[in-house]
mmCIF file of C-alpha atoms in Angstrom:
data_model
loop_
_atom_site.group_PDB
_atom_site.id
_atom_site.type_symbol
_atom_site.label_atom_id
_atom_site.label_comp_id
_atom_site.label_asym_id
_atom_site.label_seq_id
_atom_site.Cartn_x
_atom_site.Cartn_y
_atom_site.Cartn_z
ATOM 1 C CA MET A 1 0.000 0.000 0.000
ATOM 2 C CA ILE A 2 1.301 3.432 -0.904
ATOM 3 C CA ASN A 3 1.539 5.855 1.967
ATOM 4 C CA PRO A 4 -0.205 9.045 0.785
ATOM 5 C CA GLN A 5 1.980 11.069 3.132
ATOM 6 C CA SER A 6 5.240 9.653 1.827
ATOM 7 C CA LYS A 7 7.470 12.237 0.200
ATOM 8 C CA PRO A 8 8.409 11.855 -3.468
ATOM 9 C CA LYS A 9 11.951 10.694 -4.090
ATOM 10 C CA HIS A 10 14.332 13.316 -5.402
ATOM 11 C CA SER A 11 17.408 12.661 -7.488
ATOM 12 C CA PHE A 12 20.893 13.452 -6.191
ATOM 13 C CA SER A 13 21.113 16.553 -8.409
ATOM 14 C CA GLU A 14 17.855 17.835 -6.921
ATOM 15 C CA ARG A 15 19.011 17.265 -3.345
ATOM 16 C CA ARG A 16 22.598 18.462 -3.835
ATOM 17 C CA PRO A 17 22.645 20.651 -6.969
ATOM 18 C CA VAL A 18 25.934 22.417 -6.201
ATOM 19 C CA LEU A 19 27.747 19.181 -5.384
ATOM 20 C CA ALA A 20 26.317 17.556 -8.521
ATOM 21 C CA VAL A 21 27.681 20.396 -10.664
ATOM 22 C CA VAL A 22 31.102 20.201 -8.982
ATOM 23 C CA ILE A 23 31.259 16.444 -9.615
ATOM 24 C CA ILE A 24 30.307 16.841 -13.286
ATOM 25 C CA GLU A 25 32.943 19.547 -13.819
ATOM 26 C CA LEU A 26 35.676 17.624 -11.995
ATOM 27 C CA LEU A 27 34.959 14.428 -13.913
ATOM 28 C CA LEU A 28 35.172 16.335 -17.206
ATOM 29 C CA LEU A 29 38.444 18.031 -16.248
ATOM 30 C CA LEU A 30 39.973 14.769 -15.012
ATOM 31 C CA ALA A 31 38.987 13.004 -18.220
ATOM 32 C CA VAL A 32 40.579 15.704 -20.380
ATOM 33 C CA LEU A 33 43.737 15.867 -18.211
ATOM 34 C CA ALA A 34 44.145 12.085 -18.318
ATOM 35 C CA ALA A 35 43.655 12.082 -22.078
ATOM 36 C CA GLY A 36 46.191 14.892 -22.387
ATOM 37 C CA ALA A 37 48.741 12.889 -20.408
ATOM 38 C CA ILE A 38 48.206 9.881 -22.667
ATOM 39 C CA ALA A 39 48.559 12.033 -25.790
ATOM 40 C CA THR A 40 51.775 13.589 -24.447
ATOM 41 C CA ILE A 41 53.341 10.244 -23.573
ATOM 42 C CA LYS A 42 52.458 8.761 -26.941
ATOM 43 C CA GLN A 43 53.292 12.012 -28.765
ATOM 44 C CA LEU A 44 49.908 12.261 -30.456
ATOM 45 C CA ASP A 45 48.623 15.365 -32.236
ATOM 46 C CA TYR A 46 46.767 18.244 -30.566
ATOM 47 C CA THR A 47 43.286 16.879 -31.291
ATOM 48 C CA SER A 48 43.963 13.554 -29.555
ATOM 49 C CA PRO A 49 43.166 14.601 -25.938
ATOM 50 C CA VAL A 50 39.693 15.729 -26.982
ATOM 51 C CA LEU A 51 39.048 12.623 -29.089
ATOM 52 C CA ILE A 52 40.260 10.298 -26.328
ATOM 53 C CA SER A 53 38.182 11.967 -23.607
ATOM 54 C CA PHE A 54 35.105 13.283 -25.408
ATOM 55 C CA THR A 55 34.276 10.132 -27.393
ATOM 56 C CA PRO A 56 33.458 7.982 -24.329
ATOM 57 C CA ILE A 57 31.820 10.988 -22.638
ATOM 58 C CA ALA A 58 29.528 11.425 -25.649
ATOM 59 C CA ILE A 59 28.572 7.745 -25.528
ATOM 60 C CA VAL A 60 27.845 7.928 -21.794
ATOM 61 C CA LEU A 61 25.740 11.069 -22.272
ATOM 62 C CA MET A 62 23.665 9.448 -25.023
ATOM 63 C CA ILE A 63 23.097 6.315 -22.948
ATOM 64 C CA TYR A 64 22.157 8.364 -19.871
ATOM 65 C CA LEU A 65 19.768 10.662 -21.742
ATOM 66 C CA THR A 66 18.143 7.688 -23.442
ATOM 67 C CA LEU A 67 17.750 5.429 -20.392
ATOM 68 C CA ARG A 68 16.540 8.269 -18.172
ATOM 69 C CA ARG A 69 14.418 9.771 -20.957
ATOM 70 C CA LYS A 70 16.064 13.140 -20.438
ATOM 71 C CA TRP A 71 16.553 14.259 -24.051
ATOM 72 C CA GLY A 72 13.626 16.655 -24.122
ATOM 73 C CA GLU A 73 14.165 17.816 -20.560
ATOM 74 C CA THR A 74 17.783 18.665 -21.392
ATOM 75 C CA GLY A 75 16.732 20.817 -24.336
ATOM 76 C CA PHE A 76 16.778 18.442 -27.304
ATOM 77 C CA ARG A 77 13.513 19.592 -28.813
ATOM 78 C CA SER A 78 12.162 20.434 -32.224
ATOM 79 C CA LEU A 79 13.222 23.805 -33.599
ATOM 80 C CA ARG A 80 9.507 24.480 -34.097
ATOM 81 C CA SER A 81 9.199 24.799 -30.324
ATOM 82 C CA ILE A 82 11.035 28.142 -30.586
ATOM 83 C CA PRO A 83 8.503 30.980 -30.972
ATOM 84 C CA ALA A 84 8.723 32.661 -34.372
ATOM 85 C CA GLY A 85 9.217 36.017 -32.692
ATOM 86 C CA HIS A 86 12.340 34.733 -30.946
ATOM 87 C CA ALA A 87 14.255 34.031 -34.162
ATOM 88 C CA LYS A 88 15.745 37.542 -33.948
ATOM 89 C CA TYR A 89 17.682 36.575 -30.827
ATOM 90 C CA TYR A 90 19.889 34.247 -32.890
ATOM 91 C CA ILE A 91 20.918 36.868 -35.470
ATOM 92 C CA PRO A 92 24.030 38.032 -33.542
ATOM 93 C CA LEU A 93 25.316 34.447 -33.647
ATOM 94 C CA LEU A 94 25.281 34.671 -37.451
ATOM 95 C CA LEU A 95 27.271 37.904 -37.191
ATOM 96 C CA VAL A 96 29.893 36.126 -35.064
ATOM 97 C CA LEU A 97 30.141 33.269 -37.581
ATOM 98 C CA GLY A 98 30.393 35.697 -40.497
ATOM 99 C CA THR A 99 33.203 37.627 -38.805
ATOM 100 C CA LEU A 100 35.127 34.426 -38.119
ATOM 101 C CA ALA A 101 34.751 33.392 -41.750
ATOM 102 C CA LEU A 102 36.228 36.732 -42.885
ATOM 103 C CA LYS A 103 39.563 35.683 -41.410
ATOM 104 C CA GLY A 104 39.876 33.273 -44.304
ATOM 105 C CA PHE A 105 40.568 29.566 -44.542
ATOM 106 C CA GLY A 106 43.681 27.452 -44.791
ATOM 107 C CA GLU A 107 44.344 24.717 -47.299
ATOM 108 C CA LEU A 108 41.285 22.471 -47.483
ATOM 109 C CA SER A 109 41.062 18.808 -48.403
ATOM 110 C CA LEU A 110 38.205 16.337 -48.231
ATOM 111 C CA SER A 111 39.894 14.255 -45.517
ATOM 112 C CA ARG A 112 40.723 17.347 -43.414
ATOM 113 C CA VAL A 113 37.205 18.750 -43.695
ATOM 114 C CA ALA A 114 35.622 15.358 -42.922
ATOM 115 C CA PHE A 115 37.799 14.890 -39.842
ATOM 116 C CA PHE A 116 37.049 18.316 -38.417
ATOM 117 C CA VAL A 117 33.327 17.960 -39.135
ATOM 118 C CA PHE A 118 33.326 14.899 -36.873
ATOM 119 C CA PHE A 119 35.693 16.492 -34.360
ATOM 120 C CA THR A 120 33.802 19.772 -33.957
ATOM 121 C CA LEU A 121 30.398 18.067 -33.880
ATOM 122 C CA LEU A 122 31.696 15.842 -31.062
ATOM 123 C CA VAL A 123 32.961 18.854 -29.103
ATOM 124 C CA ALA A 124 29.755 20.827 -29.675
ATOM 125 C CA PHE A 125 27.534 17.957 -28.530
ATOM 126 C CA VAL A 126 29.539 17.174 -25.386
ATOM 127 C CA GLU A 127 30.155 20.754 -24.241
ATOM 128 C CA GLU A 128 26.645 22.025 -24.920
ATOM 129 C CA THR A 129 25.011 18.975 -23.338
ATOM 130 C CA ILE A 130 27.137 19.330 -20.212
ATOM 131 C CA TYR A 131 27.129 23.111 -19.778
ATOM 132 C CA ARG A 132 23.883 24.363 -21.347
ATOM 133 C CA GLY A 133 22.099 21.060 -20.754
ATOM 134 C CA LEU A 134 22.911 19.231 -17.525
ATOM 135 C CA ILE A 135 24.656 21.921 -15.457
ATOM 136 C CA PHE A 136 22.282 24.663 -16.594
ATOM 137 C CA LYS A 137 19.219 22.544 -15.822
ATOM 138 C CA ILE A 138 20.505 21.507 -12.384
ATOM 139 C CA LEU A 139 21.228 25.090 -11.330
ATOM 140 C CA LEU A 140 18.014 26.447 -12.830
ATOM 141 C CA ARG A 141 16.221 24.921 -9.836
ATOM 142 C CA LYS A 142 18.079 27.424 -7.652
ATOM 143 C CA SER A 143 17.704 30.490 -9.872
ATOM 144 C CA ALA A 144 18.117 31.683 -13.446
ATOM 145 C CA VAL A 145 21.060 33.847 -12.384
ATOM 146 C CA ALA A 146 22.867 30.860 -10.858
ATOM 147 C CA ALA A 147 22.261 28.783 -13.975
ATOM 148 C CA VAL A 148 23.514 31.432 -16.410
ATOM 149 C CA VAL A 149 26.487 32.740 -14.420
ATOM 150 C CA THR A 150 27.828 29.437 -13.073
ATOM 151 C CA SER A 151 27.499 27.482 -16.327
ATOM 152 C CA SER A 152 29.287 30.310 -18.172
ATOM 153 C CA ILE A 153 32.127 30.535 -15.654
ATOM 154 C CA LEU A 154 32.682 26.775 -15.661
ATOM 155 C CA PHE A 155 32.623 26.732 -19.464
ATOM 156 C CA SER A 156 35.302 29.435 -19.452
ATOM 157 C CA ILE A 157 37.445 27.736 -16.787
ATOM 158 C CA THR A 158 37.542 24.549 -18.825
ATOM 159 C CA HIS A 159 39.485 26.447 -21.495
ATOM 160 C CA LEU A 160 42.315 26.955 -18.981
ATOM 161 C CA LEU A 161 43.466 23.521 -20.080
ATOM 162 C CA ASN A 162 44.757 25.169 -23.255
ATOM 163 C CA ALA A 163 47.472 26.835 -21.147
ATOM 164 C CA LEU A 164 48.756 23.369 -20.246
ATOM 165 C CA SER A 165 49.260 22.599 -23.935
ATOM 166 C CA GLY A 166 51.780 25.425 -24.242
ATOM 167 C CA GLN A 167 49.471 28.198 -25.403
ATOM 168 C CA HIS A 168 50.708 31.717 -24.574
ATOM 169 C CA MET A 169 49.137 33.127 -21.407
ATOM 170 C CA THR A 170 47.887 36.246 -23.216
ATOM 171 C CA ASP A 171 46.074 34.075 -25.755
ATOM 172 C CA THR A 172 44.658 31.927 -22.956
ATOM 173 C CA ILE A 173 43.291 34.964 -21.080
ATOM 174 C CA MET A 174 41.733 36.267 -24.301
ATOM 175 C CA GLN A 175 40.143 32.868 -24.867
ATOM 176 C CA LEU A 176 38.815 32.749 -21.290
ATOM 177 C CA ILE A 177 37.074 36.107 -21.750
ATOM 178 C CA TYR A 178 35.730 35.024 -25.125
ATOM 179 C CA ALA A 179 34.445 31.706 -23.733
ATOM 180 C CA LEU A 180 32.835 33.472 -20.771
ATOM 181 C CA LEU A 181 30.911 35.925 -22.968
ATOM 182 C CA LEU A 182 29.956 33.280 -25.509
ATOM 183 C CA GLY A 183 28.884 30.885 -22.765
ATOM 184 C CA ALA A 184 26.753 33.608 -21.174
ATOM 185 C CA ALA A 185 25.043 34.400 -24.486
ATOM 186 C CA LEU A 186 24.263 30.735 -25.149
ATOM 187 C CA ALA A 187 23.030 30.213 -21.579
ATOM 188 C CA LEU A 188 20.722 33.224 -21.902
ATOM 189 C CA LEU A 189 19.368 31.786 -25.155
ATOM 190 C CA MET A 190 18.776 28.493 -23.357
ATOM 191 C CA LEU A 191 16.936 30.376 -20.642
ATOM 192 C CA LYS A 192 14.758 32.148 -23.193
ATOM 193 C CA ASN A 193 13.816 29.227 -25.443
ATOM 194 C CA GLY A 194 14.817 26.025 -23.626
ATOM 195 C CA ASN A 195 16.166 24.553 -26.869
ATOM 196 C CA ILE A 196 19.743 23.297 -27.049
ATOM 197 C CA VAL A 197 19.704 22.255 -30.718
ATOM 198 C CA PRO A 198 20.506 25.697 -32.254
ATOM 199 C CA LEU A 199 23.254 26.128 -29.658
ATOM 200 C CA ILE A 200 24.891 22.850 -30.704
ATOM 201 C CA LEU A 201 24.605 23.824 -34.369
ATOM 202 C CA PHE A 202 26.210 27.215 -33.703
ATOM 203 C CA HIS A 203 28.978 25.696 -31.558
ATOM 204 C CA PHE A 204 29.663 23.119 -34.272
ATOM 205 C CA ILE A 205 29.884 25.653 -37.122
ATOM 206 C CA HIS A 206 31.826 28.118 -34.944
ATOM 207 C CA ASN A 207 34.543 25.572 -34.110
ATOM 208 C CA LEU A 208 34.596 24.182 -37.640
ATOM 209 C CA ILE A 209 35.348 27.633 -39.073
ATOM 210 C CA GLN A 210 38.088 28.129 -36.485
ATOM 211 C CA PHE A 211 39.809 24.807 -37.156
ATOM 212 C CA LEU A 212 39.606 25.148 -40.938
ATOM 213 C CA GLY A 213 40.568 28.818 -40.824
ATOM 214 C CA ASN A 214 43.930 30.523 -41.033
ATOM 215 C CA ASP A 215 46.283 30.558 -38.058
ATOM 216 C CA LEU A 216 44.358 32.348 -35.312
ATOM 217 C CA GLN A 217 47.588 33.439 -33.665
ATOM 218 C CA ASP A 218 48.240 35.823 -36.552
ATOM 219 C CA THR A 219 48.175 39.358 -35.155
ATOM 220 C CA GLY A 220 46.240 40.412 -38.235
ATOM 221 C CA THR A 221 43.163 38.760 -36.761
ATOM 222 C CA LEU A 222 43.153 41.002 -33.666
ATOM 223 C CA PRO A 223 40.619 43.527 -35.078
ATOM 224 C CA TYR A 224 38.250 40.649 -35.872
ATOM 225 C CA ASP A 225 38.651 39.241 -32.351
ATOM 226 C CA LEU A 226 38.007 42.610 -30.708
ATOM 227 C CA PHE A 227 34.947 43.161 -32.893
ATOM 228 C CA ILE A 228 33.538 39.753 -31.908
ATOM 229 C CA LEU A 229 34.124 40.534 -28.220
ATOM 230 C CA ALA A 230 32.280 43.844 -28.638
ATOM 231 C CA VAL A 231 29.403 42.039 -30.373
ATOM 232 C CA LEU A 232 29.205 39.466 -27.567
ATOM 233 C CA ILE A 233 29.175 42.145 -24.856
ATOM 234 C CA ALA A 234 26.327 43.989 -26.601
ATOM 235 C CA TYR A 235 24.590 40.673 -27.283
ATOM 236 C CA CYS A 236 24.680 39.599 -23.631
ATOM 237 C CA ALA A 237 23.414 43.023 -22.557
ATOM 238 C CA TRP A 238 20.516 42.738 -25.001
ATOM 239 C CA LEU A 239 19.596 39.248 -23.805
ATOM 240 C CA VAL A 240 19.810 40.304 -20.152
ATOM 241 C CA TRP A 241 17.567 43.266 -20.895
ATOM 242 C CA SER A 242 15.073 40.932 -22.573
ATOM 243 C CA HIS A 243 15.064 38.865 -19.366
ATOM 244 C CA ARG A 244 14.930 41.851 -17.032
ATOM 245 C CA THR A 245 11.631 40.713 -15.462
ATOM 246 C CA ASN A 246 12.592 37.122 -14.739
ATOM 247 C CA LEU A 247 16.381 36.740 -14.520
ATOM 248 C CA SER A 248 16.315 36.919 -10.720
ATOM 249 C CA ILE A 249 13.193 34.795 -10.320
ATOM 250 C CA PRO A 250 13.644 31.099 -9.434
ATOM 251 C CA SER A 251 12.872 28.728 -12.200
ATOM 252 C CA LYS A 252 9.126 28.048 -11.999
ATOM 253 C CA GLY A 253 8.412 29.618 -15.372
ATOM 254 C CA SER A 254 11.775 28.588 -16.805
ATOM 255 C CA GLU A 255 11.357 24.960 -15.782
ATOM 256 C CA GLN A 256 7.983 24.967 -17.446
ATOM 257 C CA ALA A 257 9.664 26.061 -20.654
ATOM 258 C CA HIS A 258 12.131 23.211 -20.288
ATOM 259 C CA ARG A 259 9.514 20.557 -19.612
ATOM 260 C CA VAL A 260 9.454 17.664 -22.017
ATOM 261 C CA VAL A 261 6.874 18.076 -24.766
ATOM 262 C CA ARG A 262 4.754 14.972 -24.796
#
């Protein structure tokens, strides 16, 4: 007999949201660091740490989302679920992609393009699912501000690993700022529409352009980088303004937007 007064069971992430987020972030960082150590010992190329770590992570994420029926709840929903009037909020992302493309492209070959299509799609799926999917959703139960700010900061911190690969500190700091602003913009879009699919598509195309593009360390790209940073700052301000009535409100309305469509 079911006791009508018995309390419903809550998942670990519901009972300990902060600890759950810390565990997810630490597991991701440990996986990437371990993969980096393996790649260094075996003298593999610079894409190997991501391939070694993100491939099993992607498989685990797909199994978890499938078995727990969390795809829709995590934001994997039809693009038709986005209100037609909200399409304008994605326009600045096209401006960012267009500016990146203006830097030009290196020598292209079918094998190189095919490899980086797989590589960047893998990265986009894993990072968006973790940061704008799982972590964002867990923290949204506390507040929209916590979800947006924390997921963006953690997304930025993850890029500190690039410093361990020998990247110049100035370039790493620039990348941290860029990742923070971009992560904030994507988190705010997730808050507005609850759909992770366009974020994965943007992340995929964004990284693909970067990997197929000319050497990003070329100082001639600095004006493009500064312009993109300015666009992202204005973009985040616009999205925050559009959320001015509910950014500080706990996630009752937001969770409703993220509810699985049955």
